[in-house]
C-alpha positions as CSV (number, residue, x, y, z in Angstrom):
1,X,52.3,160.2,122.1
2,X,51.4,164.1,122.8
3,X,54.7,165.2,122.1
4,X,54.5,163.7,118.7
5,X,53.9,165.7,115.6
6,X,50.4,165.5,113.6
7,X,51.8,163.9,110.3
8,X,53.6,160.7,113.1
9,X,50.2,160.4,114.9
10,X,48.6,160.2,111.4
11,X,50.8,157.4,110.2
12,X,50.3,155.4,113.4
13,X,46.6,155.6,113.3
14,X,46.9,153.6,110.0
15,X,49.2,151.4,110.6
16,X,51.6,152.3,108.4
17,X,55.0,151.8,110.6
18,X,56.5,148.9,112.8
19,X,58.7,151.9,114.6
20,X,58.3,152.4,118.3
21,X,57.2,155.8,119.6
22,X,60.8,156.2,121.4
23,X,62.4,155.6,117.6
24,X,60.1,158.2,115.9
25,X,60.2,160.6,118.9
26,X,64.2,160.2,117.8
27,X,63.3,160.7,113.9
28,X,61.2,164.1,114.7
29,X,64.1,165.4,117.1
30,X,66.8,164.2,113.7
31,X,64.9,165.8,111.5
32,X,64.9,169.5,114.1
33,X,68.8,169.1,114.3
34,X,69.1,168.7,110.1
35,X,67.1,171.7,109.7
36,X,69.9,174.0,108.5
37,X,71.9,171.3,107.1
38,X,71.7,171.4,103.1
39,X,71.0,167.9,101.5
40,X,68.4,165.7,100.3
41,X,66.4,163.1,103.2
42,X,66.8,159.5,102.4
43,X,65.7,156.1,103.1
44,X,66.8,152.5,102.9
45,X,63.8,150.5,103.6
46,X,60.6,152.3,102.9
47,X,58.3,149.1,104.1
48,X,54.8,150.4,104.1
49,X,55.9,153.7,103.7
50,X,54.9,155.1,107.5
51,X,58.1,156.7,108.3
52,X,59.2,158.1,104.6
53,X,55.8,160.3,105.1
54,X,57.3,161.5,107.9
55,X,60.8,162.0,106.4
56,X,59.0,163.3,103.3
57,X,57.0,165.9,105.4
58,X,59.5,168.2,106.6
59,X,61.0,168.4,103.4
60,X,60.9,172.0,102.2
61,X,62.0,174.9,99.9
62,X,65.0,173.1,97.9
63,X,65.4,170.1,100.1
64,X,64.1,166.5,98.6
65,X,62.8,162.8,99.7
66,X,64.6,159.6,98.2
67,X,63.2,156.4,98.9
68,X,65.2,153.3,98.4
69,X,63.1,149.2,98.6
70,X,62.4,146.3,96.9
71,X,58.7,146.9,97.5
72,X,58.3,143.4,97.7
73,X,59.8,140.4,99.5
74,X,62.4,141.7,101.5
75,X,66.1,139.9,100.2
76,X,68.0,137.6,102.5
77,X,70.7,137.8,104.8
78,X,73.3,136.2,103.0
79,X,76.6,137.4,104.9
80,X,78.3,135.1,107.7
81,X,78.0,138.5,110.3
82,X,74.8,138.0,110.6
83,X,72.9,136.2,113.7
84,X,70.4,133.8,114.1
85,X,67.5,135.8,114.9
86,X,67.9,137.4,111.5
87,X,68.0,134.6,109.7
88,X,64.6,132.9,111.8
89,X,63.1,136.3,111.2
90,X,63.8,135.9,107.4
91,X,62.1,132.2,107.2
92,X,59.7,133.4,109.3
93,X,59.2,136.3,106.7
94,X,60.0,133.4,103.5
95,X,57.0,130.8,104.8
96,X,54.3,133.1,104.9
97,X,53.9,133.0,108.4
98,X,54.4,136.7,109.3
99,X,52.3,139.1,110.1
100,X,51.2,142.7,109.9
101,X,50.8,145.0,112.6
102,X,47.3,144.7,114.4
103,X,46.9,141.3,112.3
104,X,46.7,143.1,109.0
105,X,48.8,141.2,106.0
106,X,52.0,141.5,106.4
107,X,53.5,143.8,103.6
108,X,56.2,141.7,102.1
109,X,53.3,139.5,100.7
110,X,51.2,142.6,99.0
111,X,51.0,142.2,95.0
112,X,52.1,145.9,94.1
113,X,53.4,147.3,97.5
114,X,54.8,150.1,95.9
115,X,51.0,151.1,94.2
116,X,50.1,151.2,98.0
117,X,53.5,153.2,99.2
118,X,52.7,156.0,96.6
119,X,49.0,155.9,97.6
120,X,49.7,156.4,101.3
121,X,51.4,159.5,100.7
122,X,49.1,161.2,99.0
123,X,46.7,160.5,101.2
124,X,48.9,162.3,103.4
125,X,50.0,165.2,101.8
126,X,53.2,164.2,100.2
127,X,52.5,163.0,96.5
128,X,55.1,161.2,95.1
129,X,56.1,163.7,91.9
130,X,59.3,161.9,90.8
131,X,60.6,165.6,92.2
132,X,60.2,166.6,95.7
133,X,59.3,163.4,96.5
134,X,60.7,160.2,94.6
135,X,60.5,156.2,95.4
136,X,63.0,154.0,93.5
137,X,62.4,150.3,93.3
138,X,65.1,147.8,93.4
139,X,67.8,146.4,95.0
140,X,70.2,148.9,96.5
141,X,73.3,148.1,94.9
142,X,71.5,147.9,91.5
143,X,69.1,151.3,92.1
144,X,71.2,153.8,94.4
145,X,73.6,154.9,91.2
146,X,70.6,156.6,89.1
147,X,69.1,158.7,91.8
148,X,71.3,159.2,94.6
149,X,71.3,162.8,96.3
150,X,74.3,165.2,95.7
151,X,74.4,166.1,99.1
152,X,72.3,164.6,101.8
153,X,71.3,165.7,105.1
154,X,69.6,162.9,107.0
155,X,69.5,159.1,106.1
156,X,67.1,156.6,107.6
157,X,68.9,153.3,107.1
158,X,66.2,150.6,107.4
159,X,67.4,147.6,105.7
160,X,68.2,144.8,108.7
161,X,70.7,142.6,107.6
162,X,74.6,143.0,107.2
163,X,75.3,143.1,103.3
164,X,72.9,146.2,102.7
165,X,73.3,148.6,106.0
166,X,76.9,147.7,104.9
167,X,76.5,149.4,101.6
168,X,73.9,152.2,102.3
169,X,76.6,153.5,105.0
170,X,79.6,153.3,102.0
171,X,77.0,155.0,99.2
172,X,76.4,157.7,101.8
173,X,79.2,158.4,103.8
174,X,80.9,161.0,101.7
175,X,77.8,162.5,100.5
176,X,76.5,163.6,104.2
177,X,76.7,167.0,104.7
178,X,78.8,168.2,108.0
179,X,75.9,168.0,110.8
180,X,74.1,165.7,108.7
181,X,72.6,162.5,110.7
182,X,72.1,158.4,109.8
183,X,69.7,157.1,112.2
184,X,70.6,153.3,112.1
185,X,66.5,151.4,112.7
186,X,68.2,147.9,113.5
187,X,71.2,148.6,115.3
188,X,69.8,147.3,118.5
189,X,67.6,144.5,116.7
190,X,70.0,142.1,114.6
191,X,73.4,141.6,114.7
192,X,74.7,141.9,111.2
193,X,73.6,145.4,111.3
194,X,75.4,146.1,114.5
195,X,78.3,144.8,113.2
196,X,78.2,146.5,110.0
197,X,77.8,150.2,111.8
198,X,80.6,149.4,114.1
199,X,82.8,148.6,111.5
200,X,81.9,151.5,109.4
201,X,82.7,153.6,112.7
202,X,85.5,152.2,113.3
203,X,86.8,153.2,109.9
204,X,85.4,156.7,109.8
205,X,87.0,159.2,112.4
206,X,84.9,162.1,110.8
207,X,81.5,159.8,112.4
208,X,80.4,160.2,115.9
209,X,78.3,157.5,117.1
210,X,74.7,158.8,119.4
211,X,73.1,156.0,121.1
212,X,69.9,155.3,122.0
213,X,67.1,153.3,120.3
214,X,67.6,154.1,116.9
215,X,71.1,155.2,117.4
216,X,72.5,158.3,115.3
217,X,75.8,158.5,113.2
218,X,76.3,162.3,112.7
219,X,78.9,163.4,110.7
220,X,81.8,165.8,111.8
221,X,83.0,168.9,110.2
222,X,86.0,167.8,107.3
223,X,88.7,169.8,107.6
């Protein structure tokens, strides 16, 4: 917990992010090796917006925050790649019966989640301006067209389910700068987006895969 920076301890006093301290130790050390690397930050699945503040945080001078949700019920898992547990997490989700971290509501079921998001980061120090710092709402596939990044140098792909880490790796791929970084949330959580990374890497000779608990795909110099 000491070796984590002010803005992360922040965010986990208020509850604002489901990610273990070994997954945000691994964001903070990301976001050190994309420091040179030009591109926008992005995320897939801001949630309660905990981990975007971070993201958002460290970005400077030219560089830019995009994030990417629903900010609202979080969409099925539709495809036949992915497992059981997802789809008990999702009617565990769908039923009403989840809940927030420390007991709090969970925040699938708030009534304008995004109201809250934007709030959050102002409160800590990284107003949403529609500049620096934007949040899109909407389904990926239907959103990702009218504000995706140029060039990008880190991703945070969030989403937990096959059909959308499948996509966010596709919208992204050719956009990350060399030395840019995905950190993949959910690789080690649910299967369909395992398999959806190891197909993408199995296609993609100019991605090396880092493991560890919020494994890295870090893109290779193109010749």
């Amino acid at each position: 917990m000491l070796r984590l920076a002010p803005i992360t301890r922040a965010v986990l006093a208020e509850r604002l992010t489901y990610l273990s301290l070994a997954k945000l130790e691994r964001i903070e050390y990301a976001l050190r090796a994309v420091k040179n690397v030009p591109g926008a930050v992005v995320e897939f699945g801001v949630a309660m917006g905990g981990s975007g503040i971070i993201l958002a945080s460290h970005c400077v001078d030219h560089a830019r925050f995009v994030g990417f949700d629903v900010f609202a019920m979080i969409p099925p898992p539709t495809s036949e790649k992915d497992d059981a547990k997802s789809k008990a997490r999702y009617e565990t989700i769908r039923s009403g019966q989840s809940r927030g971290i420390g007991d709090d509501e969970y925040y699938g079921y708030r009534s304008d989640l995004l109201a809250d998001v934007t709030s959050a980061f102002a409160r800590h120090g990284v107003p949403v301006d529609g500049q620096r710092v934007q949040l899109v709402k909407g389904l990926f596939e239907h959103s990702w067209a009218g504000a995706a990044p140029d060039r990008i140098a880190l991703v945070h792909i969030d989403c937990d389910w096959y059909d959308p880490v499948k996509f966010c790796l596709e919208a992204v791929a050719d956009r990350l700068s060399a030395g840019g970084i995905i950190v993949i949330d959910d690789y080690n959580d649910y299967g369909g987006c395992r398999v959806a990374v190891d197909e993408f890497v199995g296609k993609r000779v100019d991605y090396r895969m880092e493991p560890g608990a919020n494994p890295f795909l870090r893109r290779q110099a193109v010749a």
